[in-house]
Each structure stands twice: as structure tokens, then as C-alpha cells.
Amino acid sequence: MFSQTDFTHMERALALASKGMYTTTPNPRVGCVLVKNGEVIGMGFTQPAGQDHAEVQALKDARSRGKDPRGATAYVSLEPCSHFGRTPPCAHALIDARVEKVIAAMEDPNPSVSGRGLTMLRDAGIDVRCGLLANEAHELNIGFVSRMTRRRPWVRMKVAATLDGRTGLPTGESQWITGEDARADGHAWRARACAILTGIGTVREDDPQLTVRAVDTPRQPQRILIDSRLDVPMHARILDGAPPWIFHSADADPERIDALRDKGAELVELSNEHGKVDLPAMLTALADRGINELHVEAGHKLNGSLLREGCVDELLVYLAPSLLGSAPGMFDFAPPDTLDARPHLKFHRIDRLGDDLRILARFAHANVTR
């Protein structure tokens, strides 16, 4: 169904899509390559929200080179959109340009599109094919797929630990367990996320900035704090710079609410029956705010709560070749009654970074369909 040439051009489209890794949110990362008579005549990738999508960028690129896109083949890493949002439908742009063929990596999971763009193109007489390098396209936009199909972000929990699973000394000292390569890689994962989440325990112990610093990024992810009673110190670094979102319970002191709002923080009340923040409801609220990928860097208590409530899709674990013995662990939750009842994961990737290991493991419940 697809030739080696098709694979080559779709790989180029996916490489273009990855250029929008840090900038397209809440939109998906999409690349487009226009090919005519064996020549690449135009390329593009989706720009920040409200600006051109990949297909329009590629058409503009072709015309800026003096190339006519009529009769071309468009390789697109995601189905062209068919609805009016902040920009006109990309399917219309390709039809108006009179391209001859469109090859898409995967259908758009957005219910507003979901096959309609491909149907629109076929109805216009364009040869349409879909499914080339679909897995790669899915991985690139796993957060967008999750938000569209499950109404929750893809939640990635990052932990740095020793080989015996310890994250720091009993005194709270934890900097640095892993080496520079692992720490820089952790910042790269921060950068690709739409938001970074932590808890009040981590703020009290470490006073993190919760920003991307070790790698270059054109934008900082939204910072999120879970703080049921609003105990965050007014001098905490998370309150500096761009305002964080703080999720709290109904028991929070009204005076603290006013004081934090005066500091610019956006406060959201979401309580469960135990007087804590309702974590599953928080994920829904984040999806409604356009968060595709959520990066968690918290302590063992919040980590355990998120795991217990089924709010984590993927673990990003950095293991250092050292031991700490009787010290805090990665997660705090009650053990299962039987071994069969324990949470199961699948290793997705295992890599070496300097002296450390990086393990990416996914929970069985975390499947998101294309």
C-alpha cells in the first residue's frame, strides 16, 4: 500500500512535527511535506495556537519557492482538520490547492474531526490513504490523543532514585542522586509537557522553581501545585514568575485564598469526600484547560496517592548505581493483598544516560487508542 518513498517522506513529516514539540499545545504536533514529480516542494509544521497549521505552512512554503502545489502529494502526520477553530480547516486548504493525493499517518482523535477531514478530501476527488507510521505519529501526540479520547492528560511521573528505590536521605537531602546527563534529560521531559505538577510536601522540603533550565525551550510549562489547605509559604519560589495553578480543598482558609490571589496564583477548589483534592477530577479540569501532557515531580506521598487513584499513565524513572538503605522510597501506598493484585507495568524504553539508567514504563490501564 505504501512505497519506500512514502515512508521516507512521512518520516520527514514526523521530523517536522517534532519541531513543534514545545510550542503547539494545546494543538497536536503535526508536520506536512508536499511532493511533486519526486521533488519536495514545500514543508511545514504546526505553529503556536492561533497560527498556521502544518498544511498551510507547507502550501505557503511551496508558493514562496515559486512551486505550484496542484497535483502534489501531501504527507501529513495527522489527518487534516475539517472544522473551523482559531484557523480555517486544513482540508479546505488542500482541496483549494488541488493536491492530487493525501497520505496521513493517523486519524485525528478530536471528535470534531475523527475521519471527517479524510472524507472531505475523498469527496473532493483526492486520493486519500491513512495509516503510514501511525505508531510513531501516535507517540508524538500521545497527550493530545489522551485528552481527546479520555478527557484527561497523559500523566508522566518522574522519579530519581537509587538502585534500592530510595529518593533521598531521611533528612530530606536528595540533591543530587543522579548525574548531570540524567538531570538534563529530566528537564527535556519537563519542556515537552504542557504542565508540571508537584505537591505541598515537595515545596516545603525543596522549594523548587519547577521550571525548565537545563535545556533550551521557547516556553515554560504551566506550574501546578496540589495544596489542600493552602499551606504554601508566601516566599516559595513556585509563586515567583508566571502564576501557578493551585488546587485546594474546601477547608482552605479564605484569607489564604485572598493572599495567594493577590500574588497572582489561580486557585481551583476540588474536594473529595476525605477533604483532600479530588485527583481524578483535577485531571478532567486540566484536560478542559487544554493540558495534553502532565509531568509530575512530587514526593512519595503524593506519588502514592496519584498511583492509588489510577491517575498515572507512565513512570519516568532514573536509577543511579548507588544505595541508601532505610530512606524514603518512590511511592507511599498500601501494599496489595496478593501479588496478582499489584499494579502491572510494561517497560517501554530502557536507556543509559551517563552512569544512570532511564526507564520508561507504562501501566496496563494507560492504553489510548488511535
Tab-separated table of C-alpha atoms in Angstrom:
chain	number	residue	atom	x	y	z
A	1	MET	CA	0.000	0.000	0.000
A	2	PHE	CA	2.900	2.335	0.795
A	3	SER	CA	6.218	2.563	-1.029
A	4	GLN	CA	9.663	3.171	0.426
A	5	THR	CA	9.419	6.706	-0.942
A	6	ASP	CA	6.194	7.175	1.033
A	7	PHE	CA	7.971	6.045	4.194
A	8	THR	CA	10.816	8.471	3.568
A	9	HIS	CA	8.528	11.459	3.143
A	10	MET	CA	6.367	10.552	6.134
A	11	GLU	CA	9.481	10.240	8.275
A	12	ARG	CA	10.339	13.762	7.155
A	13	ALA	CA	6.817	14.921	8.083
A	14	LEU	CA	7.196	13.398	11.554
A	15	ALA	CA	10.589	15.058	11.984
A	16	LEU	CA	8.960	18.372	11.115
A	17	ALA	CA	6.159	17.681	13.595
A	18	SER	CA	8.709	17.178	16.360
A	19	LYS	CA	9.911	20.755	15.809
A	20	GLY	CA	6.647	21.823	17.408
A	21	MET	CA	7.340	19.688	20.484
A	22	TYR	CA	7.367	22.649	22.869
A	23	THR	CA	5.124	25.118	21.056
A	24	THR	CA	1.913	23.663	19.607
A	25	THR	CA	-0.004	22.992	22.828
A	26	PRO	CA	-2.958	22.645	23.145
A	27	ASN	CA	-2.909	21.642	19.479
A	28	PRO	CA	-1.232	18.431	18.272
A	29	ARG	CA	2.280	18.328	16.837
A	30	VAL	CA	1.866	17.955	13.070
A	31	GLY	CA	4.225	18.057	10.095
A	32	CYS	CA	3.459	18.218	6.380
A	33	VAL	CA	5.585	17.583	3.292
A	34	LEU	CA	4.438	18.389	-0.258
A	35	VAL	CA	5.985	16.312	-3.038
A	36	LYS	CA	5.508	16.798	-6.781
A	37	ASN	CA	7.242	14.848	-9.543
A	38	GLY	CA	9.587	13.340	-6.979
A	39	GLU	CA	10.643	16.738	-5.623
A	40	VAL	CA	9.882	18.159	-2.188
A	41	ILE	CA	8.267	21.498	-2.975
A	42	GLY	CA	7.011	22.565	0.436
A	43	MET	CA	7.343	21.736	4.127
A	44	GLY	CA	5.739	22.967	7.313
A	45	PHE	CA	4.803	22.169	10.890
A	46	THR	CA	2.056	23.447	13.147
A	47	GLN	CA	2.782	26.825	14.699
A	48	PRO	CA	1.661	28.052	18.146
A	49	ALA	CA	-2.100	28.116	18.779
A	50	GLY	CA	-3.940	30.577	16.563
A	51	GLN	CA	-1.273	30.486	13.844
A	52	ASP	CA	-0.877	28.331	10.726
A	53	HIS	CA	-1.236	24.569	10.858
A	54	ALA	CA	1.304	22.329	9.126
A	55	GLU	CA	-0.589	22.000	5.824
A	56	VAL	CA	-0.982	25.759	5.413
A	57	GLN	CA	2.681	26.272	6.286
A	58	ALA	CA	3.708	23.739	3.634
A	59	LEU	CA	1.494	25.342	0.981
A	60	LYS	CA	2.910	28.780	1.779
A	61	ASP	CA	6.426	27.358	1.648
A	62	ALA	CA	5.795	25.843	-1.794
A	63	ARG	CA	4.395	29.077	-3.191
A	64	SER	CA	7.264	31.092	-1.706
A	65	ARG	CA	9.592	28.878	-3.753
A	66	GLY	CA	7.571	29.526	-6.894
A	67	LYS	CA	6.144	25.978	-6.870
A	68	ASP	CA	2.539	25.164	-7.785
A	69	PRO	CA	1.028	22.592	-5.356
A	70	ARG	CA	-1.532	21.414	-7.934
A	71	GLY	CA	-1.120	17.680	-8.486
A	72	ALA	CA	1.200	17.255	-5.486
A	73	THR	CA	1.074	14.594	-2.793
A	74	ALA	CA	0.721	15.836	0.772
A	75	TYR	CA	2.285	13.718	3.519
A	76	VAL	CA	0.713	14.726	6.830
A	77	SER	CA	1.475	13.218	10.237
A	78	LEU	CA	-2.152	13.712	11.349
A	79	GLU	CA	-5.444	13.861	9.477
A	80	PRO	CA	-6.090	17.395	8.161
A	81	CYS	CA	-8.665	19.179	10.285
A	82	SER	CA	-12.158	19.700	8.901
A	83	HIS	CA	-13.577	22.260	11.313
A	84	PHE	CA	-13.229	25.969	11.942
A	85	GLY	CA	-11.333	26.683	15.149
A	86	ARG	CA	-8.898	29.545	15.543
A	87	THR	CA	-7.896	28.835	11.936
A	88	PRO	CA	-9.818	27.611	8.845
A	89	PRO	CA	-9.924	23.859	8.047
A	90	CYS	CA	-6.699	22.468	6.586
A	91	ALA	CA	-8.706	20.021	4.471
A	92	HIS	CA	-10.209	23.020	2.648
A	93	ALA	CA	-6.738	24.471	2.054
A	94	LEU	CA	-5.530	21.234	0.435
A	95	ILE	CA	-8.675	20.970	-1.688
A	96	ASP	CA	-8.359	24.575	-2.831
A	97	ALA	CA	-4.699	23.933	-3.680
A	98	ARG	CA	-5.804	20.974	-5.854
A	99	VAL	CA	-3.381	18.466	-4.449
A	100	GLU	CA	-3.768	15.045	-6.027
A	101	LYS	CA	-3.107	12.760	-3.064
A	102	VAL	CA	-3.022	12.978	0.734
A	103	ILE	CA	-1.247	10.368	2.861
A	104	ALA	CA	-1.912	10.731	6.591
A	105	ALA	CA	-0.167	8.879	9.397
A	106	MET	CA	-3.288	8.581	11.568
A	107	GLU	CA	-6.827	9.852	12.008
A	108	ASP	CA	-7.361	12.837	14.258
A	109	PRO	CA	-8.772	11.675	17.636
A	110	ASN	CA	-10.564	15.005	18.050
A	111	PRO	CA	-14.313	14.217	17.867
A	112	SER	CA	-14.729	17.386	15.794
A	113	VAL	CA	-12.561	15.785	13.093
A	114	SER	CA	-12.248	11.992	13.554
A	115	GLY	CA	-12.314	10.950	9.909
A	116	ARG	CA	-14.289	13.902	8.602
A	117	GLY	CA	-11.204	15.555	7.151
A	118	LEU	CA	-10.318	12.437	5.177
A	119	THR	CA	-13.916	12.081	3.980
A	120	MET	CA	-13.958	15.704	2.874
A	121	LEU	CA	-10.799	15.158	0.844
A	122	ARG	CA	-12.143	11.972	-0.760
A	123	ASP	CA	-15.402	13.699	-1.629
A	124	ALA	CA	-13.328	16.326	-3.449
A	125	GLY	CA	-11.791	13.593	-5.627
A	126	ILE	CA	-8.457	13.422	-3.825
A	127	ASP	CA	-6.739	10.043	-3.408
A	128	VAL	CA	-6.545	9.571	0.375
A	129	ARG	CA	-4.625	6.953	2.337
A	130	CYS	CA	-4.113	6.657	6.079
A	131	GLY	CA	-2.027	4.590	8.494
A	132	LEU	CA	1.577	5.141	7.409
A	133	LEU	CA	3.851	5.216	10.505
A	134	ALA	CA	0.756	5.509	12.692
A	135	ASN	CA	2.522	4.278	15.833
A	136	GLU	CA	5.187	6.953	15.541
A	137	ALA	CA	2.584	9.650	14.994
A	138	HIS	CA	0.597	8.366	17.969
A	139	GLU	CA	3.644	8.513	20.261
A	140	LEU	CA	4.389	12.065	19.201
A	141	ASN	CA	0.898	13.173	20.227
A	142	ILE	CA	0.085	10.719	22.997
A	143	GLY	CA	-1.053	13.548	25.272
A	144	PHE	CA	-3.380	15.040	22.668
A	145	VAL	CA	-4.830	11.592	21.958
A	146	SER	CA	-5.386	11.057	25.674
A	147	ARG	CA	-7.147	14.377	26.109
A	148	MET	CA	-9.377	13.804	23.101
A	149	THR	CA	-10.314	10.192	23.867
A	150	ARG	CA	-10.241	10.050	27.690
A	151	ARG	CA	-10.735	13.701	28.691
A	152	ARG	CA	-7.588	13.611	30.795
A	153	PRO	CA	-3.949	14.426	30.073
A	154	TRP	CA	-1.284	11.800	29.614
A	155	VAL	CA	0.315	11.740	33.066
A	156	ARG	CA	4.020	11.030	33.282
A	157	MET	CA	5.528	10.690	36.767
A	158	LYS	CA	9.254	11.339	37.064
A	159	VAL	CA	11.317	9.864	39.904
A	160	ALA	CA	15.068	9.798	40.531
A	161	ALA	CA	16.184	7.008	42.840
A	162	THR	CA	18.983	4.681	43.869
A	163	LEU	CA	19.046	1.022	42.882
A	164	ASP	CA	17.214	0.169	46.095
A	165	GLY	CA	14.454	2.616	45.174
A	166	ARG	CA	15.346	5.409	47.598
A	167	THR	CA	14.851	9.057	46.671
A	168	GLY	CA	16.822	10.811	49.401
A	169	LEU	CA	18.114	10.692	52.931
A	170	PRO	CA	15.766	10.666	55.963
A	171	THR	CA	16.834	14.290	56.487
A	172	GLY	CA	15.255	15.183	53.151
A	173	GLU	CA	18.547	15.671	51.322
A	174	SER	CA	18.181	14.456	47.723
A	175	GLN	CA	20.415	16.636	45.536
A	176	TRP	CA	21.866	15.013	43.620
A	177	ILE	CA	21.102	11.306	43.356
A	178	THR	CA	21.596	11.122	39.594
A	179	GLY	CA	24.247	12.637	37.320
A	180	GLU	CA	24.178	15.652	35.035
A	181	ASP	CA	23.061	13.709	31.944
A	182	ALA	CA	20.015	12.316	33.723
A	183	ARG	CA	19.137	15.698	35.206
A	184	ALA	CA	19.331	17.408	31.803
A	185	ASP	CA	17.196	14.670	30.301
A	186	GLY	CA	14.630	15.209	33.036
A	187	HIS	CA	14.441	18.877	32.059
A	188	ALA	CA	13.881	17.883	28.422
A	189	TRP	CA	10.862	15.843	29.538
A	190	ARG	CA	9.670	18.815	31.569
A	191	ALA	CA	9.968	21.009	28.498
A	192	ARG	CA	7.763	18.806	26.294
A	193	ALA	CA	4.986	18.730	28.898
A	194	CYS	CA	2.175	21.257	28.946
A	195	ALA	CA	2.318	21.475	32.733
A	196	ILE	CA	4.471	20.386	35.694
A	197	LEU	CA	2.792	19.297	38.914
A	198	THR	CA	4.076	18.967	42.452
A	199	GLY	CA	2.701	18.849	45.994
A	200	ILE	CA	2.987	20.980	49.085
A	201	GLY	CA	5.392	18.496	50.703
A	202	THR	CA	7.943	18.997	47.934
A	203	VAL	CA	7.516	22.777	48.081
A	204	ARG	CA	8.168	22.769	51.818
A	205	GLU	CA	11.216	20.487	51.603
A	206	ASP	CA	12.886	21.584	48.365
A	207	ASP	CA	11.304	24.945	47.421
A	208	PRO	CA	11.529	24.085	43.683
A	209	GLN	CA	11.209	26.622	40.890
A	210	LEU	CA	9.518	23.938	38.794
A	211	THR	CA	10.880	25.434	35.577
A	212	VAL	CA	12.906	24.179	32.610
A	213	ARG	CA	16.521	25.281	32.923
A	214	ALA	CA	18.921	22.583	31.709
A	215	VAL	CA	17.709	22.683	28.085
A	216	ASP	CA	16.646	25.467	25.748
A	217	THR	CA	12.891	25.937	25.445
A	218	PRO	CA	10.768	28.666	23.828
A	219	ARG	CA	8.194	28.478	26.625
A	220	GLN	CA	7.862	27.344	30.209
A	221	PRO	CA	5.199	24.766	31.078
A	222	GLN	CA	2.343	25.777	33.343
A	223	ARG	CA	3.180	25.109	37.003
A	224	ILE	CA	0.612	23.328	39.170
A	225	LEU	CA	0.561	22.814	42.939
A	226	ILE	CA	-1.663	20.472	44.942
A	227	ASP	CA	-2.082	22.073	48.363
A	228	SER	CA	-5.312	21.093	50.124
A	229	ARG	CA	-5.089	23.623	52.967
A	230	LEU	CA	-3.071	26.275	51.118
A	231	ASP	CA	-0.024	25.967	53.345
A	232	VAL	CA	2.373	27.151	50.646
A	233	PRO	CA	4.784	29.763	52.086
A	234	MET	CA	4.328	33.199	50.571
A	235	HIS	CA	8.057	33.314	49.800
A	236	ALA	CA	8.026	29.975	47.921
A	237	ARG	CA	9.737	30.144	44.541
A	238	ILE	CA	6.781	28.499	42.822
A	239	LEU	CA	4.916	31.784	43.410
A	240	ASP	CA	7.576	33.757	41.506
A	241	GLY	CA	7.257	34.410	37.789
A	242	ALA	CA	4.296	33.113	35.799
A	243	PRO	CA	1.313	32.490	38.121
A	244	PRO	CA	0.828	28.845	39.139
A	245	TRP	CA	-2.460	26.998	39.321
A	246	ILE	CA	-3.142	25.785	42.869
A	247	PHE	CA	-5.685	23.041	43.529
A	248	HIS	CA	-7.061	23.032	47.082
A	249	SER	CA	-9.910	21.646	49.159
A	250	ALA	CA	-12.956	23.348	50.649
A	251	ASP	CA	-11.160	23.538	54.008
A	252	ALA	CA	-8.684	26.171	52.819
A	253	ASP	CA	-8.513	29.394	54.808
A	254	PRO	CA	-10.353	32.212	52.915
A	255	GLU	CA	-7.657	34.679	53.974
A	256	ARG	CA	-5.004	32.455	52.406
A	257	ILE	CA	-7.086	32.279	49.232
A	258	ASP	CA	-7.174	36.083	49.038
A	259	ALA	CA	-3.454	36.409	49.802
A	260	LEU	CA	-2.457	33.899	47.119
A	261	ARG	CA	-4.737	35.509	44.560
A	262	ASP	CA	-3.064	38.815	45.359
A	263	LYS	CA	0.214	37.086	44.457
A	264	GLY	CA	-1.299	36.190	41.070
A	265	ALA	CA	-1.949	32.481	41.672
A	266	GLU	CA	-5.052	30.935	40.149
A	267	LEU	CA	-6.887	28.860	42.744
A	268	VAL	CA	-9.185	25.938	41.985
A	269	GLU	CA	-11.275	24.196	44.645
A	270	LEU	CA	-11.792	20.475	44.056
A	271	SER	CA	-12.581	18.430	47.157
A	272	ASN	CA	-13.241	14.729	47.615
A	273	GLU	CA	-15.146	13.097	50.468
A	274	HIS	CA	-11.969	12.988	52.578
A	275	GLY	CA	-11.355	16.726	52.424
A	276	LYS	CA	-8.434	16.309	50.028
A	277	VAL	CA	-8.055	17.442	46.430
A	278	ASP	CA	-10.070	15.194	44.104
A	279	LEU	CA	-7.250	13.957	41.884
A	280	PRO	CA	-9.281	12.336	39.065
A	281	ALA	CA	-11.473	15.453	38.893
A	282	MET	CA	-8.315	17.543	38.715
A	283	LEU	CA	-7.199	15.634	35.613
A	284	THR	CA	-10.540	16.348	33.962
A	285	ALA	CA	-10.201	20.015	34.850
A	286	LEU	CA	-6.710	20.101	33.356
A	287	ALA	CA	-7.946	18.476	30.146
A	288	ASP	CA	-10.671	21.107	29.921
A	289	ARG	CA	-7.909	23.714	30.184
A	290	GLY	CA	-6.049	22.211	27.217
A	291	ILE	CA	-3.343	20.280	29.076
A	292	ASN	CA	-2.178	17.373	26.901
A	293	GLU	CA	0.846	16.093	28.835
A	294	LEU	CA	1.226	16.448	32.603
A	295	HIS	CA	4.668	15.946	34.129
A	296	VAL	CA	4.647	15.033	37.833
A	297	GLU	CA	7.624	15.687	40.123
A	298	ALA	CA	6.403	15.151	43.655
A	299	GLY	CA	7.197	13.347	46.886
A	300	HIS	CA	6.407	9.761	47.818
A	301	LYS	CA	3.076	10.635	49.483
A	302	LEU	CA	1.526	12.469	46.523
A	303	ASN	CA	3.102	9.945	44.148
A	304	GLY	CA	1.377	7.192	46.088
A	305	SER	CA	-1.959	8.998	46.072
A	306	LEU	CA	-1.831	9.554	42.332
A	307	LEU	CA	-0.954	5.903	41.745
A	308	ARG	CA	-3.639	4.647	44.119
A	309	GLU	CA	-6.296	6.698	42.297
A	310	GLY	CA	-5.216	5.454	38.859
A	311	CYS	CA	-4.049	8.893	37.771
A	312	VAL	CA	-0.650	7.907	36.347
A	313	ASP	CA	-0.062	6.537	32.844
A	314	GLU	CA	3.700	6.331	32.701
A	315	LEU	CA	6.692	6.240	35.027
A	316	LEU	CA	9.895	8.022	34.059
A	317	VAL	CA	12.430	6.554	36.478
A	318	TYR	CA	16.106	7.463	36.679
A	319	LEU	CA	18.134	4.897	38.604
A	320	ALA	CA	21.560	5.749	39.960
A	321	PRO	CA	24.126	2.998	40.698
A	322	SER	CA	24.102	3.613	44.452
A	323	LEU	CA	22.269	2.533	47.610
A	324	LEU	CA	20.726	4.441	50.505
A	325	GLY	CA	19.186	1.753	52.691
A	326	SER	CA	16.379	2.756	55.093
A	327	ALA	CA	15.413	6.038	53.454
A	328	PRO	CA	12.267	7.436	51.775
A	329	GLY	CA	11.044	5.478	48.752
A	330	MET	CA	9.470	6.441	45.450
A	331	PHE	CA	5.826	5.780	46.344
A	332	ASP	CA	3.760	5.607	49.504
A	333	PHE	CA	0.675	3.411	49.225
A	334	ALA	CA	-0.687	0.349	50.962
A	335	PRO	CA	0.582	-2.971	49.608
A	336	PRO	CA	-1.886	-5.184	47.727
A	337	ASP	CA	-3.405	-8.228	49.395
A	338	THR	CA	-1.862	-10.570	46.813
A	339	LEU	CA	0.921	-10.465	44.258
A	340	ASP	CA	-1.630	-10.815	41.473
A	341	ALA	CA	-3.287	-7.604	42.661
A	342	ARG	CA	-0.127	-5.500	42.387
A	343	PRO	CA	-0.022	-2.769	39.732
A	344	HIS	CA	1.450	-4.063	36.480
A	345	LEU	CA	3.524	-2.074	34.018
A	346	LYS	CA	5.322	-2.736	30.764
A	347	PHE	CA	8.794	-1.467	30.027
A	348	HIS	CA	8.540	0.927	27.102
A	349	ARG	CA	12.169	2.016	26.922
A	350	ILE	CA	15.359	1.478	28.896
A	351	ASP	CA	18.360	3.686	28.158
A	352	ARG	CA	21.674	4.536	29.762
A	353	LEU	CA	22.457	8.190	30.458
A	354	GLY	CA	25.969	8.609	31.748
A	355	ASP	CA	26.230	6.325	34.765
A	356	ASP	CA	22.456	6.195	35.280
A	357	LEU	CA	19.580	4.248	33.769
A	358	ARG	CA	16.411	5.811	32.399
A	359	ILE	CA	13.358	3.553	32.491
A	360	LEU	CA	10.093	4.452	30.813
A	361	ALA	CA	7.343	2.083	31.966
A	362	ARG	CA	3.607	2.226	31.244
A	363	PHE	CA	0.658	0.966	33.222
A	364	ALA	CA	-1.660	-1.555	31.627
A	365	HIS	CA	-4.627	0.810	32.084
A	366	ALA	CA	-2.856	3.564	30.170
A	367	ASN	CA	-3.692	2.358	26.641
A	368	VAL	CA	-5.003	5.156	24.460
A	369	THR	CA	-6.321	4.062	21.089
A	370	ARG	CA	-5.654	5.693	17.775
